[in-house]
Each structure stands twice: as structure tokens, then as C-alpha cells.
Short mmCIF file of C-alpha atoms in Angstrom, two decimals:
data_model
loop_
_atom_site.label_atom_id
_atom_site.label_comp_id
_atom_site.label_asym_id
_atom_site.label_seq_id
_atom_site.Cartn_x
_atom_site.Cartn_y
_atom_site.Cartn_z
CA UNK E 197 53.30 -85.89 -3.59
CA UNK E 198 51.24 -87.52 -1.04
CA UNK E 199 51.19 -87.26 2.42
CA UNK E 200 50.39 -89.77 5.21
CA UNK E 201 48.27 -89.03 7.52
CA UNK E 202 48.01 -91.29 10.57
CA UNK E 203 45.00 -91.89 12.84
CA UNK E 204 44.77 -90.55 16.08
CA UNK E 205 41.45 -91.46 18.39
CA UNK E 206 39.96 -88.27 19.62
CA UNK E 207 40.86 -87.11 22.94
CA UNK E 208 39.75 -85.02 25.10
CA UNK E 209 42.99 -83.45 24.95
CA UNK E 210 43.70 -83.21 21.54
CA UNK E 211 40.08 -81.61 21.47
CA UNK E 212 41.38 -79.10 24.04
CA UNK E 213 44.58 -78.91 21.82
CA UNK E 214 41.39 -78.09 19.08
CA UNK E 215 39.72 -75.40 21.07
CA UNK E 216 43.19 -74.09 21.92
CA UNK E 217 43.88 -73.22 18.50
CA UNK E 218 41.20 -71.61 17.64
CA UNK E 219 40.34 -74.28 14.71
CA UNK E 220 36.93 -75.71 17.06
CA UNK E 221 34.48 -74.32 20.03
CA UNK E 222 34.01 -77.85 22.00
CA UNK E 223 30.63 -78.36 23.10
CA UNK E 224 30.99 -80.29 26.57
CA UNK E 225 29.60 -80.14 29.53
CA UNK E 226 29.37 -77.44 32.06
CA UNK E 227 31.91 -75.81 29.19
CA UNK E 228 30.33 -73.18 29.36
CA UNK E 229 26.37 -70.88 31.25
CA UNK E 230 24.47 -68.30 31.63
CA UNK E 231 24.50 -66.25 34.69
CA UNK E 232 19.90 -66.76 36.48
CA UNK E 233 18.99 -65.05 39.79
CA UNK E 234 16.49 -67.31 41.30
CA UNK E 235 13.04 -67.97 39.34
CA UNK E 236 14.87 -67.09 35.96
CA UNK E 237 15.85 -68.14 32.81
CA UNK E 238 19.26 -67.07 30.60
CA UNK E 239 21.26 -67.43 27.81
CA UNK E 240 24.32 -66.82 25.86
CA UNK E 241 25.56 -67.02 22.78
CA UNK E 242 28.52 -68.95 21.63
CA UNK E 243 28.57 -67.41 18.06
CA UNK E 244 26.36 -65.97 15.64
CA UNK E 245 26.97 -66.78 11.93
CA UNK E 246 27.73 -63.77 8.93
CA UNK E 247 24.37 -62.52 7.61
CA UNK E 248 26.00 -63.50 3.77
CA UNK E 249 26.03 -67.20 5.30
CA UNK E 250 22.41 -66.84 7.33
CA UNK E 251 20.63 -66.81 10.23
CA UNK E 252 21.95 -68.42 12.67
CA UNK E 253 23.51 -68.86 16.20
CA UNK E 254 24.20 -71.25 18.77
CA UNK E 255 23.40 -70.15 22.16
CA UNK E 256 23.79 -72.11 25.33
CA UNK E 257 20.64 -72.08 27.88
CA UNK E 258 20.48 -72.14 31.55
CA UNK E 259 17.57 -72.45 33.62
CA UNK E 260 17.25 -71.53 36.85
CA UNK E 261 12.82 -71.19 36.44
CA UNK E 262 10.30 -73.11 38.57
CA UNK E 263 7.72 -71.46 37.56
CA UNK E 264 6.50 -73.66 33.78
CA UNK E 265 4.42 -70.79 32.54
CA UNK E 266 7.05 -67.81 32.83
CA UNK E 267 8.88 -68.59 29.98
CA UNK E 268 6.41 -71.13 27.99
CA UNK E 269 5.84 -70.77 24.68
CA UNK E 270 7.06 -71.19 20.73
CA UNK E 271 8.89 -70.23 17.87
CA UNK E 272 8.33 -69.14 13.98
CA UNK E 273 10.71 -71.93 13.36
CA UNK E 274 12.80 -74.71 14.20
CA UNK E 275 15.29 -74.80 17.04
CA UNK E 276 17.72 -78.43 17.70
CA UNK E 277 18.41 -79.17 21.13
CA UNK E 278 21.14 -79.92 22.15
CA UNK E 279 21.18 -81.71 25.94
CA UNK E 280 24.88 -81.56 26.06
CA UNK E 281 25.40 -80.72 29.85
CA UNK E 282 26.19 -81.95 33.53
CA UNK E 283 24.42 -84.72 34.52
CA UNK E 284 25.64 -84.24 38.01
CA UNK E 285 23.28 -80.72 37.87
CA UNK E 286 20.00 -79.71 39.07
CA UNK E 287 17.15 -82.17 38.18
CA UNK E 288 16.45 -80.53 34.45
CA UNK E 289 11.87 -81.05 32.95
CA UNK E 290 11.89 -80.77 29.52
CA UNK E 291 7.92 -79.58 28.80
CA UNK E 292 6.39 -80.50 25.73
CA UNK E 293 2.54 -79.61 24.98
CA UNK E 294 1.39 -82.11 22.79
CA UNK E 295 -0.74 -80.46 20.57
CA UNK E 296 0.83 -77.57 18.81
CA UNK E 297 0.47 -74.06 19.27
CA UNK E 298 -3.18 -73.25 17.64
CA UNK E 299 -5.10 -76.19 19.06
CA UNK E 300 -2.85 -75.39 22.80
CA UNK E 301 -4.37 -71.81 22.81
CA UNK E 302 -8.06 -72.67 21.50
CA UNK E 303 -8.18 -75.62 25.04
CA UNK E 304 -7.67 -72.62 26.89
CA UNK E 305 -10.01 -70.90 26.13
CA UNK E 306 -12.39 -73.09 26.06
CA UNK E 307 -11.22 -74.62 29.17
CA UNK E 308 -10.52 -78.27 28.26
CA UNK E 309 -6.97 -77.98 29.03
CA UNK E 310 -5.85 -81.15 31.07
CA UNK E 311 -2.35 -83.05 32.14
CA UNK E 312 -3.01 -85.46 28.86
CA UNK E 313 -2.21 -82.51 26.60
CA UNK E 314 1.73 -82.33 28.27
CA UNK E 315 4.59 -84.03 29.19
CA UNK E 316 7.40 -83.17 31.16
CA UNK E 317 10.18 -84.56 30.32
CA UNK E 318 13.33 -85.00 32.80
CA UNK E 319 16.28 -84.50 30.69
CA UNK E 320 19.11 -86.97 30.39
CA UNK E 321 21.97 -85.27 29.00
CA UNK E 322 24.01 -86.97 26.81
CA UNK E 323 22.29 -89.64 25.34
CA UNK E 324 23.41 -90.49 21.94
CA UNK E 325 19.75 -91.94 21.69
CA UNK E 326 17.59 -88.76 23.33
CA UNK E 327 20.12 -85.73 23.78
CA UNK E 328 20.08 -84.85 20.11
CA UNK E 329 16.49 -83.01 18.50
CA UNK E 330 15.35 -80.63 16.51
CA UNK E 331 12.27 -78.84 18.35
CA UNK E 332 9.70 -78.33 14.85
CA UNK E 333 7.79 -74.87 14.83
CA UNK E 334 4.49 -73.84 16.85
CA UNK E 335 5.47 -76.06 19.29
CA UNK E 336 4.86 -75.19 22.44
CA UNK E 337 7.33 -75.55 24.63
CA UNK E 338 9.15 -74.64 28.24
CA UNK E 339 12.19 -75.51 30.63
CA UNK E 340 12.38 -75.33 34.43
CA UNK E 341 14.35 -76.64 37.56
CA UNK E 342 13.69 -77.07 41.35
CA UNK E 343 13.96 -74.25 43.34
CA UNK E 344 17.12 -76.11 45.20
CA UNK E 345 20.37 -75.55 45.65
CA UNK E 346 22.82 -77.45 43.42
CA UNK E 347 24.26 -77.05 39.74
CA UNK E 348 22.78 -75.30 37.12
CA UNK E 349 21.61 -77.56 34.51
CA UNK E 350 23.03 -76.10 30.90
CA UNK E 351 22.36 -76.51 27.42
CA UNK E 352 22.52 -76.00 23.72
CA UNK E 353 20.43 -74.67 21.21
CA UNK E 354 20.81 -73.64 18.11
CA UNK E 355 18.28 -71.63 16.11
CA UNK E 356 17.53 -68.71 13.31
CA UNK E 357 19.66 -65.87 14.53
CA UNK E 358 16.62 -63.53 15.56
CA UNK E 359 13.79 -66.00 16.87
CA UNK E 360 11.43 -64.77 19.43
CA UNK E 361 9.35 -66.80 21.62
CA UNK E 362 5.36 -66.23 21.68
CA UNK E 363 5.10 -67.10 24.95
CA UNK E 364 1.76 -68.75 25.69
CA UNK E 365 -0.42 -66.95 28.05
CA UNK E 366 -2.18 -69.75 30.43
CA UNK E 367 -5.25 -67.54 31.70
CA UNK E 368 -6.45 -69.67 34.51
CA UNK E 369 -4.50 -72.64 34.35
CA UNK E 370 -0.87 -73.47 36.28
CA UNK E 371 1.64 -75.96 35.18
CA UNK E 372 3.47 -77.61 38.12
CA UNK E 373 5.82 -80.28 37.72
CA UNK E 374 5.51 -83.10 40.43
CA UNK E 375 8.23 -83.92 42.87
CA UNK E 376 9.95 -86.69 42.05
CA UNK E 377 9.83 -88.38 45.34
CA UNK E 378 8.39 -88.02 49.09
CA UNK E 379 12.13 -86.61 49.96
CA UNK E 380 11.32 -83.52 48.37
CA UNK E 381 13.52 -84.03 45.33
#
């Protein structure tokens, strides 16, 4: 017996229906967020894989930290960034060291660290060309926003279930993202 299936367009209504039936979890702008206080970032678990299927989790990260050094660090394993988010949220910056952790720590120790050792990316949400990627292990990075009113930026990360952040101690150094324009943000 042949079952003929009529193709249909993937629409928001159809996807919501699939979610309501318990078949999918939509990853869409503004759908998930975590509670974050002033100068704090937080996350909330979306799901954790069963141990027999390998350790894995999907989280939503909501950023309201203003000081890059608070959450700047690296991981001993890779993580996937899914920058699915609300483009009308407060500005979000992903600061990435342009070297691996060991080199960064050596530069801090030798007092040879400078702006040339980092890139501060203004996060662009929902762009298939730039918004979805793997942050490789031992790559120091951190996210910050600005201290202004507005919707907090949230995005998704998949990573090993038990991963920890090995924070970077900057010692005498302080990182800061410059204002985008003279009006303040």
C-alpha cells in the first residue's frame, strides 16, 4: 500500500502545532530566556540528554552582564552557538580571544596583552551566514551587553552536560567594549 503525503510549507502555525503535540521544541526569537539581574548573566536548561545517549544539553543563555571579566573563560570541550534571538534586544557582544587559553594566560603573566589579542563581535541574530557556529575548546570568550533599559538578549548553546567554564583571571587588565556611537548606545 502506498501512502501519498502532500507536502506543505513550513509555517509558524504548523511548527506551533507540532510543538503543541509534544513532537518538537521550537528554537525561536524570544521564546526562551533566563532570569538575570543587573550585571549578571544566567542560563536555563532547555533539555538534557539521557545518560545512555551521551552527555549533552541545550541551554538558553540570557545576558545582562556589563563587565567582560565576570564570565570570560574557556571550556575543555566544544560548544555550539545558535544565535537565534530577538534582533530588537539590547546590544550583545561576543568577545573572543584570538589565541588559545594557554597563550592568553602567558600574555597576561608577561604583561603583553593588548587589544590586538581580542575581537568584540556585535552579535547578529538569525543570520544563517554568521549566527550558528561551534566555539572550539580552549578558546577564551565571553558575552556582555550594555547597562541600558531594554529586552535582554538570549540565545541557545548546545554543550556537554557537565561542562564548566574555566574563568580567566585578567589580573591587572580590564576589558571593556567601546560605545558604538557618541549618543551612548
